[in-house]
Amino acid sequence: MITTRSPLRISLGGGGTDLPSYYREHGGFLIAGAINKYVYINVMRPFTEGVYLKYSQLEHVRETSEVQHPIIREAIKMLGFKTPQIEITALADIPSGTGLGSSGSFTTALLKALYVHRMRQIEPKDLAELACEIEIDRLGEPIGKQDQYIAACGGLTCFTFNPDNSVDVMPLNISMDTKFDLEDNLLLFFTGFSRSAGAILKDQNTKTKSSDKDMIANLHFVKELGLKSKLLLESGKIEDFGALMHEHWEHKKRRSGGMSNSHIDEWYDIGMKNGATGGKLVGAGGGGFLLFYANDRNKLRHAMAKAGLEEVRFTFDFEGTKVLFS
């Protein structure tokens, strides 16, 4: 039996500029943080031939082409299993569709497990690229590259997405005090809404490809906010970073009508009036988790609990996709 895990993530600036429709023309930049909430994959060889899958559904098929789960099907094809005899089980700390990059975490954990199963090594950047190939190139999902890269690499990391499709990976150069401040003062609350990231990102993708001036200008500005966030965090100006999150959210909402809703706007306003200096929805938008930077954690926690939102506490993960057991 082989067990792997990949971390989920939060975005800390520049999100949305990692889509090919944008960075292939203008270059992208963002900061992401892997957190200690995970997707786990177990792989083993059963006694009988076939593909046995256990995730939110159960599948037992004889041929790879019959697999219904698109990512698993493409991953098995990619690794070239001629006569499949494999059992794959997926578990997660947090459900999919909640804005924490679970699809990228799932794909990297799966590929890592299959590589170990085939007794092969793979480096984090290569793992991320293979995951991107499956989700973006083979399956045509209108998503970016940040989820696969931060899951594979872990840490608090800056990513530069170049027009030639290459990605530069650089750790965020912050002090331990700043890291601890972020872990203490970034608070994550579940809105209760799940959604498909692809549905929201499709609108951004379409407008970017058609050179929509407002969308391009919005993404240019968000990229600059990402670069500004890097400078603030690396210089230890945490309060200023918190305020910048608010500016980021205001621009992010303008990308799509489905980015927010009346409930999310109400909860965000409650947070800003009760100890938060800034915040935003994590991920593509439309649901999932609200992330706040708080200067009064207890006041914010009490206000969000009163509003019915559950907090998920986290620390940062610096290991990325890894083998837990083999």
CSV table of N, CA and C in Angstrom, one decimal, residues 147-274:
chain,number,residue,atom,x,y,z
A,147,ASP,N,-2.8,26.0,-8.1
A,147,ASP,CA,-3.2,25.0,-7.2
A,147,ASP,C,-2.2,23.8,-7.3
A,148,GLN,N,-1.9,23.4,-8.5
A,148,GLN,CA,-1.0,22.3,-8.7
A,148,GLN,C,0.4,22.6,-8.2
A,149,TYR,N,0.9,23.8,-8.4
A,149,TYR,CA,2.2,24.2,-8.0
A,149,TYR,C,2.4,24.3,-6.5
A,150,ILE,N,1.4,25.0,-5.8
A,150,ILE,CA,1.5,25.1,-4.4
A,150,ILE,C,1.3,23.8,-3.7
A,151,ALA,N,0.5,22.9,-4.2
A,151,ALA,CA,0.3,21.6,-3.6
A,151,ALA,C,1.6,20.8,-3.7
A,152,ALA,N,2.2,20.8,-4.9
A,152,ALA,CA,3.4,20.1,-5.1
A,152,ALA,C,4.6,20.6,-4.3
A,153,CYS,N,4.7,22.0,-4.2
A,153,CYS,CA,5.9,22.6,-3.6
A,153,CYS,C,5.7,22.9,-2.1
A,154,GLY,N,4.5,23.2,-1.7
A,154,GLY,CA,4.2,23.6,-0.3
A,154,GLY,C,4.8,25.0,0.0
A,155,GLY,N,4.7,25.3,1.3
A,155,GLY,CA,5.3,26.6,1.8
A,155,GLY,C,4.5,27.8,1.6
A,156,LEU,N,5.1,28.9,1.9
A,156,LEU,CA,4.6,30.3,1.5
A,156,LEU,C,5.5,30.7,0.3
A,157,THR,N,4.9,30.6,-0.9
A,157,THR,CA,5.7,30.6,-2.1
A,157,THR,C,5.2,31.6,-3.1
A,158,CYS,N,6.1,32.3,-3.8
A,158,CYS,CA,5.8,33.2,-4.9
A,158,CYS,C,6.0,32.5,-6.2
A,159,PHE,N,5.0,32.6,-7.1
A,159,PHE,CA,5.1,32.0,-8.4
A,159,PHE,C,5.0,33.0,-9.5
A,160,THR,N,5.9,33.0,-10.5
A,160,THR,CA,5.9,33.9,-11.6
A,160,THR,C,5.5,33.0,-12.8
A,161,PHE,N,4.5,33.3,-13.5
A,161,PHE,CA,4.0,32.5,-14.7
A,161,PHE,C,4.4,33.3,-15.9
A,162,ASN,N,5.3,32.7,-16.7
A,162,ASN,CA,5.9,33.3,-17.8
A,162,ASN,C,5.1,33.0,-19.1
A,163,PRO,N,5.2,33.9,-20.1
A,163,PRO,CA,4.5,33.7,-21.4
A,163,PRO,C,4.9,32.5,-22.1
A,164,ASP,N,6.1,31.9,-21.9
A,164,ASP,CA,6.5,30.7,-22.5
A,164,ASP,C,6.0,29.4,-21.8
A,165,ASN,N,5.1,29.6,-20.8
A,165,ASN,CA,4.5,28.5,-20.0
A,165,ASN,C,5.4,28.0,-18.9
A,166,SER,N,6.6,28.5,-18.8
A,166,SER,CA,7.5,28.2,-17.6
A,166,SER,C,7.0,28.9,-16.4
A,167,VAL,N,7.4,28.3,-15.2
A,167,VAL,CA,7.0,28.9,-14.0
A,167,VAL,C,8.2,29.0,-13.1
A,168,ASP,N,8.4,30.2,-12.5
A,168,ASP,CA,9.5,30.4,-11.6
A,168,ASP,C,8.9,30.3,-10.2
A,169,VAL,N,9.6,29.5,-9.3
A,169,VAL,CA,9.2,29.2,-8.0
A,169,VAL,C,10.2,29.8,-7.0
A,170,MET,N,9.7,30.7,-6.1
A,170,MET,CA,10.6,31.3,-5.1
A,170,MET,C,9.9,31.4,-3.8
A,171,PRO,N,10.5,30.9,-2.7
A,171,PRO,CA,9.9,31.0,-1.4
A,171,PRO,C,9.7,32.5,-1.0
A,172,LEU,N,8.6,32.8,-0.3
A,172,LEU,CA,8.4,34.1,0.2
A,172,LEU,C,9.4,34.3,1.3
A,173,ASN,N,10.2,35.4,1.2
A,173,ASN,CA,11.3,35.6,2.2
A,173,ASN,C,10.9,36.4,3.4
A,174,ILE,N,10.2,35.7,4.3
A,174,ILE,CA,9.7,36.4,5.5
A,174,ILE,C,10.4,35.9,6.7
A,175,SER,N,10.3,36.7,7.8
A,175,SER,CA,10.8,36.3,9.1
A,175,SER,C,9.9,35.3,9.8
A,176,MET,N,10.4,34.6,10.8
A,176,MET,CA,9.6,33.7,11.5
A,176,MET,C,8.5,34.4,12.3
A,177,ASP,N,8.8,35.6,12.8
A,177,ASP,CA,7.8,36.4,13.4
A,177,ASP,C,6.6,36.7,12.5
A,178,THR,N,6.9,37.1,11.2
A,178,THR,CA,5.9,37.4,10.3
A,178,THR,C,5.0,36.1,10.0
A,179,LYS,N,5.7,35.0,9.8
A,179,LYS,CA,5.0,33.7,9.6
A,179,LYS,C,4.0,33.4,10.8
A,180,PHE,N,4.5,33.6,12.0
A,180,PHE,CA,3.7,33.3,13.1
A,180,PHE,C,2.5,34.3,13.2
A,181,ASP,N,2.8,35.6,12.9
A,181,ASP,CA,1.7,36.6,12.8
A,181,ASP,C,0.6,36.2,11.8
A,182,LEU,N,1.0,35.7,10.7
A,182,LEU,CA,0.1,35.3,9.6
A,182,LEU,C,-0.8,34.1,10.1
A,183,GLU,N,-0.1,33.1,10.7
A,183,GLU,CA,-0.8,32.0,11.2
A,183,GLU,C,-1.8,32.4,12.4
A,184,ASP,N,-1.4,33.4,13.2
A,184,ASP,CA,-2.3,33.8,14.3
A,184,ASP,C,-3.4,34.6,13.8
A,185,ASN,N,-3.2,35.5,12.8
A,185,ASN,CA,-4.2,36.6,12.5
A,185,ASN,C,-4.9,36.3,11.2
A,186,LEU,N,-4.6,35.4,10.4
A,186,LEU,CA,-5.4,35.0,9.3
A,186,LEU,C,-6.4,34.0,9.7
A,187,LEU,N,-7.7,34.3,9.6
A,187,LEU,CA,-8.8,33.5,10.1
A,187,LEU,C,-9.6,33.0,8.9
A,188,LEU,N,-10.0,31.7,8.9
A,188,LEU,CA,-10.7,31.1,7.8
A,188,LEU,C,-12.0,30.6,8.2
A,189,PHE,N,-13.1,31.1,7.6
A,189,PHE,CA,-14.5,30.7,7.9
A,189,PHE,C,-15.2,30.1,6.7
A,190,PHE,N,-15.9,29.1,7.0
A,190,PHE,CA,-16.7,28.4,5.9
A,190,PHE,C,-18.0,29.0,5.7
A,191,THR,N,-18.3,29.4,4.5
A,191,THR,CA,-19.6,30.1,4.2
A,191,THR,C,-20.8,29.1,4.1
A,192,GLY,N,-20.5,27.9,3.9
A,192,GLY,CA,-21.5,26.9,3.7
A,192,GLY,C,-21.9,26.6,2.2
A,193,PHE,N,-21.3,27.5,1.3
A,193,PHE,CA,-21.6,27.3,-0.1
A,193,PHE,C,-20.5,26.6,-0.8
A,194,SER,N,-20.8,25.6,-1.6
A,194,SER,CA,-19.8,25.0,-2.5
A,194,SER,C,-20.1,25.4,-3.9
A,195,ARG,N,-19.1,25.4,-4.8
A,195,ARG,CA,-19.3,25.8,-6.2
A,195,ARG,C,-18.2,25.3,-7.0
A,196,SER,N,-18.5,25.3,-8.3
A,196,SER,CA,-17.5,24.8,-9.3
A,196,SER,C,-16.6,26.0,-9.7
A,197,ALA,N,-15.3,25.9,-9.5
A,197,ALA,CA,-14.4,27.0,-9.8
A,197,ALA,C,-14.4,27.2,-11.3
A,198,GLY,N,-14.6,26.1,-12.1
A,198,GLY,CA,-14.5,26.2,-13.6
A,198,GLY,C,-15.6,27.1,-14.1
A,199,ALA,N,-16.8,27.1,-13.5
A,199,ALA,CA,-17.9,27.9,-14.0
A,199,ALA,C,-17.6,29.3,-13.9
A,200,ILE,N,-17.0,29.7,-12.7
A,200,ILE,CA,-16.7,31.2,-12.5
A,200,ILE,C,-15.5,31.6,-13.4
A,201,LEU,N,-14.5,30.7,-13.4
A,201,LEU,CA,-13.2,31.1,-14.1
A,201,LEU,C,-13.5,31.1,-15.7
A,202,LYS,N,-14.5,30.3,-16.1
A,202,LYS,CA,-14.8,30.3,-17.5
A,202,LYS,C,-15.1,31.7,-18.1
A,203,ASP,N,-15.8,32.5,-17.3
A,203,ASP,CA,-16.2,33.8,-17.6
A,203,ASP,C,-14.9,34.7,-17.8
A,204,GLN,N,-14.1,34.6,-16.8
A,204,GLN,CA,-12.8,35.4,-16.8
A,204,GLN,C,-12.0,34.9,-18.0
A,205,ASN,N,-11.9,33.6,-18.2
A,205,ASN,CA,-11.1,33.1,-19.3
A,205,ASN,C,-11.6,33.6,-20.7
A,206,THR,N,-12.9,33.6,-20.9
A,206,THR,CA,-13.5,34.1,-22.1
A,206,THR,C,-13.2,35.5,-22.4
A,207,LYS,N,-13.4,36.3,-21.3
A,207,LYS,CA,-13.2,37.8,-21.5
A,207,LYS,C,-11.7,38.1,-21.7
A,208,THR,N,-10.8,37.4,-21.1
A,208,THR,CA,-9.4,37.6,-21.3
A,208,THR,C,-9.0,37.2,-22.7
A,209,LYS,N,-9.5,36.1,-23.2
A,209,LYS,CA,-9.1,35.7,-24.5
A,209,LYS,C,-9.6,36.7,-25.6
A,210,SER,N,-10.8,37.3,-25.3
A,210,SER,CA,-11.3,38.3,-26.2
A,210,SER,C,-10.8,39.7,-26.0
A,211,SER,N,-9.7,39.8,-25.2
A,211,SER,CA,-9.0,41.1,-24.8
A,211,SER,C,-10.0,42.1,-24.3
A,212,ASP,N,-10.9,41.7,-23.4
A,212,ASP,CA,-11.8,42.6,-22.8
A,212,ASP,C,-11.0,43.6,-21.9
A,213,LYS,N,-11.1,44.9,-22.2
A,213,LYS,CA,-10.2,45.9,-21.6
A,213,LYS,C,-10.4,45.9,-20.1
A,214,ASP,N,-11.6,45.9,-19.6
A,214,ASP,CA,-11.9,45.9,-18.2
A,214,ASP,C,-11.3,44.7,-17.5
A,215,MET,N,-11.4,43.5,-18.0
A,215,MET,CA,-10.9,42.3,-17.4
A,215,MET,C,-9.4,42.4,-17.4
A,216,ILE,N,-8.8,42.8,-18.5
A,216,ILE,CA,-7.3,42.8,-18.6
A,216,ILE,C,-6.8,43.9,-17.6
A,217,ALA,N,-7.4,45.0,-17.5
A,217,ALA,CA,-7.0,46.0,-16.5
A,217,ALA,C,-7.1,45.6,-15.1
A,218,ASN,N,-8.2,44.8,-14.8
A,218,ASN,CA,-8.5,44.3,-13.5
A,218,ASN,C,-7.3,43.3,-13.1
A,219,LEU,N,-7.0,42.4,-14.0
A,219,LEU,CA,-5.9,41.4,-13.7
A,219,LEU,C,-4.6,42.1,-13.6
A,220,HIS,N,-4.3,43.1,-14.4
A,220,HIS,CA,-3.1,43.9,-14.3
A,220,HIS,C,-3.0,44.5,-12.9
A,221,PHE,N,-4.1,45.0,-12.4
A,221,PHE,CA,-4.1,45.7,-11.1
A,221,PHE,C,-3.9,44.6,-10.0
A,222,VAL,N,-4.5,43.5,-10.1
A,222,VAL,CA,-4.4,42.4,-9.1
A,222,VAL,C,-3.0,41.9,-9.1
A,223,LYS,N,-2.4,41.8,-10.3
A,223,LYS,CA,-1.0,41.3,-10.3
A,223,LYS,C,-0.1,42.3,-9.5
A,224,GLU,N,-0.3,43.6,-9.7
A,224,GLU,CA,0.4,44.6,-9.0
A,224,GLU,C,0.2,44.5,-7.5
A,225,LEU,N,-1.1,44.2,-7.1
A,225,LEU,CA,-1.4,44.0,-5.7
A,225,LEU,C,-0.6,42.8,-5.1
A,226,GLY,N,-0.4,41.8,-6.0
A,226,GLY,CA,0.3,40.6,-5.6
A,226,GLY,C,1.8,41.0,-5.3
A,227,LEU,N,2.4,41.8,-6.2
A,227,LEU,CA,3.8,42.2,-6.0
A,227,LEU,C,3.9,43.1,-4.8
A,228,LYS,N,2.9,44.0,-4.6
A,228,LYS,CA,2.9,44.8,-3.4
A,228,LYS,C,2.8,44.0,-2.1
A,229,SER,N,1.9,43.0,-2.2
A,229,SER,CA,1.8,42.1,-1.0
A,229,SER,C,3.1,41.4,-0.7
A,230,LYS,N,3.9,41.0,-1.7
A,230,LYS,CA,5.2,40.5,-1.4
A,230,LYS,C,6.1,41.4,-0.7
A,231,LEU,N,6.1,42.7,-1.1
A,231,LEU,CA,7.0,43.7,-0.5
A,231,LEU,C,6.6,43.9,0.9
A,232,LEU,N,5.3,44.0,1.2
A,232,LEU,CA,4.8,44.3,2.5
A,232,LEU,C,5.1,43.1,3.5
A,233,LEU,N,4.8,41.9,3.0
A,233,LEU,CA,5.1,40.7,3.8
A,233,LEU,C,6.6,40.5,4.1
A,234,GLU,N,7.4,40.7,3.1
A,234,GLU,CA,8.8,40.5,3.3
A,234,GLU,C,9.5,41.6,4.2
A,235,SER,N,8.8,42.8,4.3
A,235,SER,CA,9.3,43.8,5.2
A,235,SER,C,8.6,43.8,6.5
A,236,GLY,N,7.7,42.8,6.7
A,236,GLY,CA,7.0,42.7,8.0
A,236,GLY,C,5.9,43.6,8.3
A,237,LYS,N,5.3,44.3,7.3
A,237,LYS,CA,4.2,45.2,7.4
A,237,LYS,C,2.9,44.5,7.3
A,238,ILE,N,2.6,43.7,8.3
A,238,ILE,CA,1.5,42.8,8.3
A,238,ILE,C,0.1,43.6,8.3
A,239,GLU,N,0.0,44.6,9.1
A,239,GLU,CA,-1.2,45.4,9.1
A,239,GLU,C,-1.5,46.0,7.7
A,240,ASP,N,-0.5,46.5,7.1
A,240,ASP,CA,-0.7,47.1,5.7
A,240,ASP,C,-1.1,46.0,4.7
A,241,PHE,N,-0.6,44.8,4.9
A,241,PHE,CA,-1.0,43.6,4.1
A,241,PHE,C,-2.5,43.3,4.3
A,242,GLY,N,-2.9,43.3,5.5
A,242,GLY,CA,-4.3,43.1,5.8
A,242,GLY,C,-5.2,44.0,5.1
A,243,ALA,N,-4.9,45.3,5.2
A,243,ALA,CA,-5.7,46.3,4.5
A,243,ALA,C,-5.7,46.1,3.0
A,244,LEU,N,-4.5,45.7,2.4
A,244,LEU,CA,-4.4,45.4,1.0
A,244,LEU,C,-5.4,44.3,0.6
A,245,MET,N,-5.6,43.3,1.4
A,245,MET,CA,-6.5,42.2,1.1
A,245,MET,C,-7.9,42.8,0.8
A,246,HIS,N,-8.3,43.8,1.5
A,246,HIS,CA,-9.6,44.4,1.2
A,246,HIS,C,-9.7,45.0,-0.2
A,247,GLU,N,-8.6,45.7,-0.5
A,247,GLU,CA,-8.6,46.3,-1.9
A,247,GLU,C,-8.6,45.2,-2.9
A,248,HIS,N,-7.9,44.1,-2.7
A,248,HIS,CA,-7.8,42.9,-3.6
A,248,HIS,C,-9.3,42.4,-3.8
A,249,TRP,N,-10.0,42.2,-2.7
A,249,TRP,CA,-11.4,41.7,-2.8
A,249,TRP,C,-12.3,42.6,-3.6
A,250,GLU,N,-12.2,43.9,-3.4
A,250,GLU,CA,-13.0,44.8,-4.1
A,250,GLU,C,-12.8,44.7,-5.6
A,251,HIS,N,-11.6,44.5,-6.0
A,251,HIS,CA,-11.3,44.3,-7.5
A,251,HIS,C,-11.7,42.9,-7.9
A,252,LYS,N,-11.5,41.9,-7.1
A,252,LYS,CA,-11.8,40.6,-7.5
A,252,LYS,C,-13.3,40.4,-7.8
A,253,LYS,N,-14.2,41.1,-7.0
A,253,LYS,CA,-15.6,41.0,-7.1
A,253,LYS,C,-16.1,41.6,-8.5
A,254,ARG,N,-15.3,42.5,-9.1
A,254,ARG,CA,-15.7,43.1,-10.4
A,254,ARG,C,-15.5,42.2,-11.6
A,255,ARG,N,-14.8,41.0,-11.4
A,255,ARG,CA,-14.5,40.1,-12.5
A,255,ARG,C,-15.7,39.4,-13.0
A,256,SER,N,-16.6,39.1,-12.1
A,256,SER,CA,-17.7,38.2,-12.4
A,256,SER,C,-18.9,38.5,-11.5
A,257,GLY,N,-20.1,38.5,-12.1
A,257,GLY,CA,-21.3,38.6,-11.3
A,257,GLY,C,-21.5,37.5,-10.3
A,258,GLY,N,-20.9,36.4,-10.5
A,258,GLY,CA,-21.0,35.2,-9.6
A,258,GLY,C,-20.0,35.1,-8.6
A,259,MET,N,-19.1,36.2,-8.5
A,259,MET,CA,-18.0,36.2,-7.5
A,259,MET,C,-18.5,36.2,-6.1
A,260,SER,N,-19.6,36.9,-5.8
A,260,SER,CA,-20.1,37.1,-4.5
A,260,SER,C,-21.6,36.9,-4.5
A,261,ASN,N,-22.3,37.1,-3.4
A,261,ASN,CA,-23.7,37.1,-3.3
A,261,ASN,C,-24.1,37.9,-2.0
A,262,SER,N,-25.4,38.1,-1.8
A,262,SER,CA,-25.8,39.0,-0.7
A,262,SER,C,-25.4,38.4,0.7
A,263,HIS,N,-25.4,37.1,0.8
A,263,HIS,CA,-25.0,36.5,2.1
A,263,HIS,C,-23.5,36.7,2.3
A,264,ILE,N,-22.7,36.5,1.3
A,264,ILE,CA,-21.2,36.6,1.5
A,264,ILE,C,-20.9,38.1,1.8
A,265,ASP,N,-21.6,39.0,1.0
A,265,ASP,CA,-21.4,40.5,1.3
A,265,ASP,C,-21.7,40.8,2.7
A,266,GLU,N,-22.8,40.3,3.2
A,266,GLU,CA,-23.3,40.6,4.6
A,266,GLU,C,-22.2,40.0,5.6
A,267,TRP,N,-21.8,38.8,5.4
A,267,TRP,CA,-20.8,38.2,6.3
A,267,TRP,C,-19.5,39.0,6.3
A,268,TYR,N,-19.1,39.4,5.1
A,268,TYR,CA,-17.9,40.2,4.9
A,268,TYR,C,-18.0,41.5,5.7
A,269,ASP,N,-19.1,42.2,5.6
A,269,ASP,CA,-19.3,43.4,6.3
A,269,ASP,C,-19.3,43.2,7.8
A,270,ILE,N,-19.9,42.1,8.3
A,270,ILE,CA,-19.8,41.8,9.7
A,270,ILE,C,-18.4,41.6,10.2
A,271,GLY,N,-17.6,40.9,9.4
A,271,GLY,CA,-16.2,40.7,9.7
A,271,GLY,C,-15.4,42.1,9.8
A,272,MET,N,-15.6,42.9,8.8
A,272,MET,CA,-14.9,44.2,8.7
A,272,MET,C,-15.3,45.1,9.9
A,273,LYS,N,-16.5,44.9,10.4
A,273,LYS,CA,-16.9,45.8,11.5
A,273,LYS,C,-16.6,45.2,12.9
A,274,ASN,N,-16.0,44.0,12.9
A,274,ASN,CA,-15.7,43.2,14.1
A,274,ASN,C,-14.3,42.7,14.2
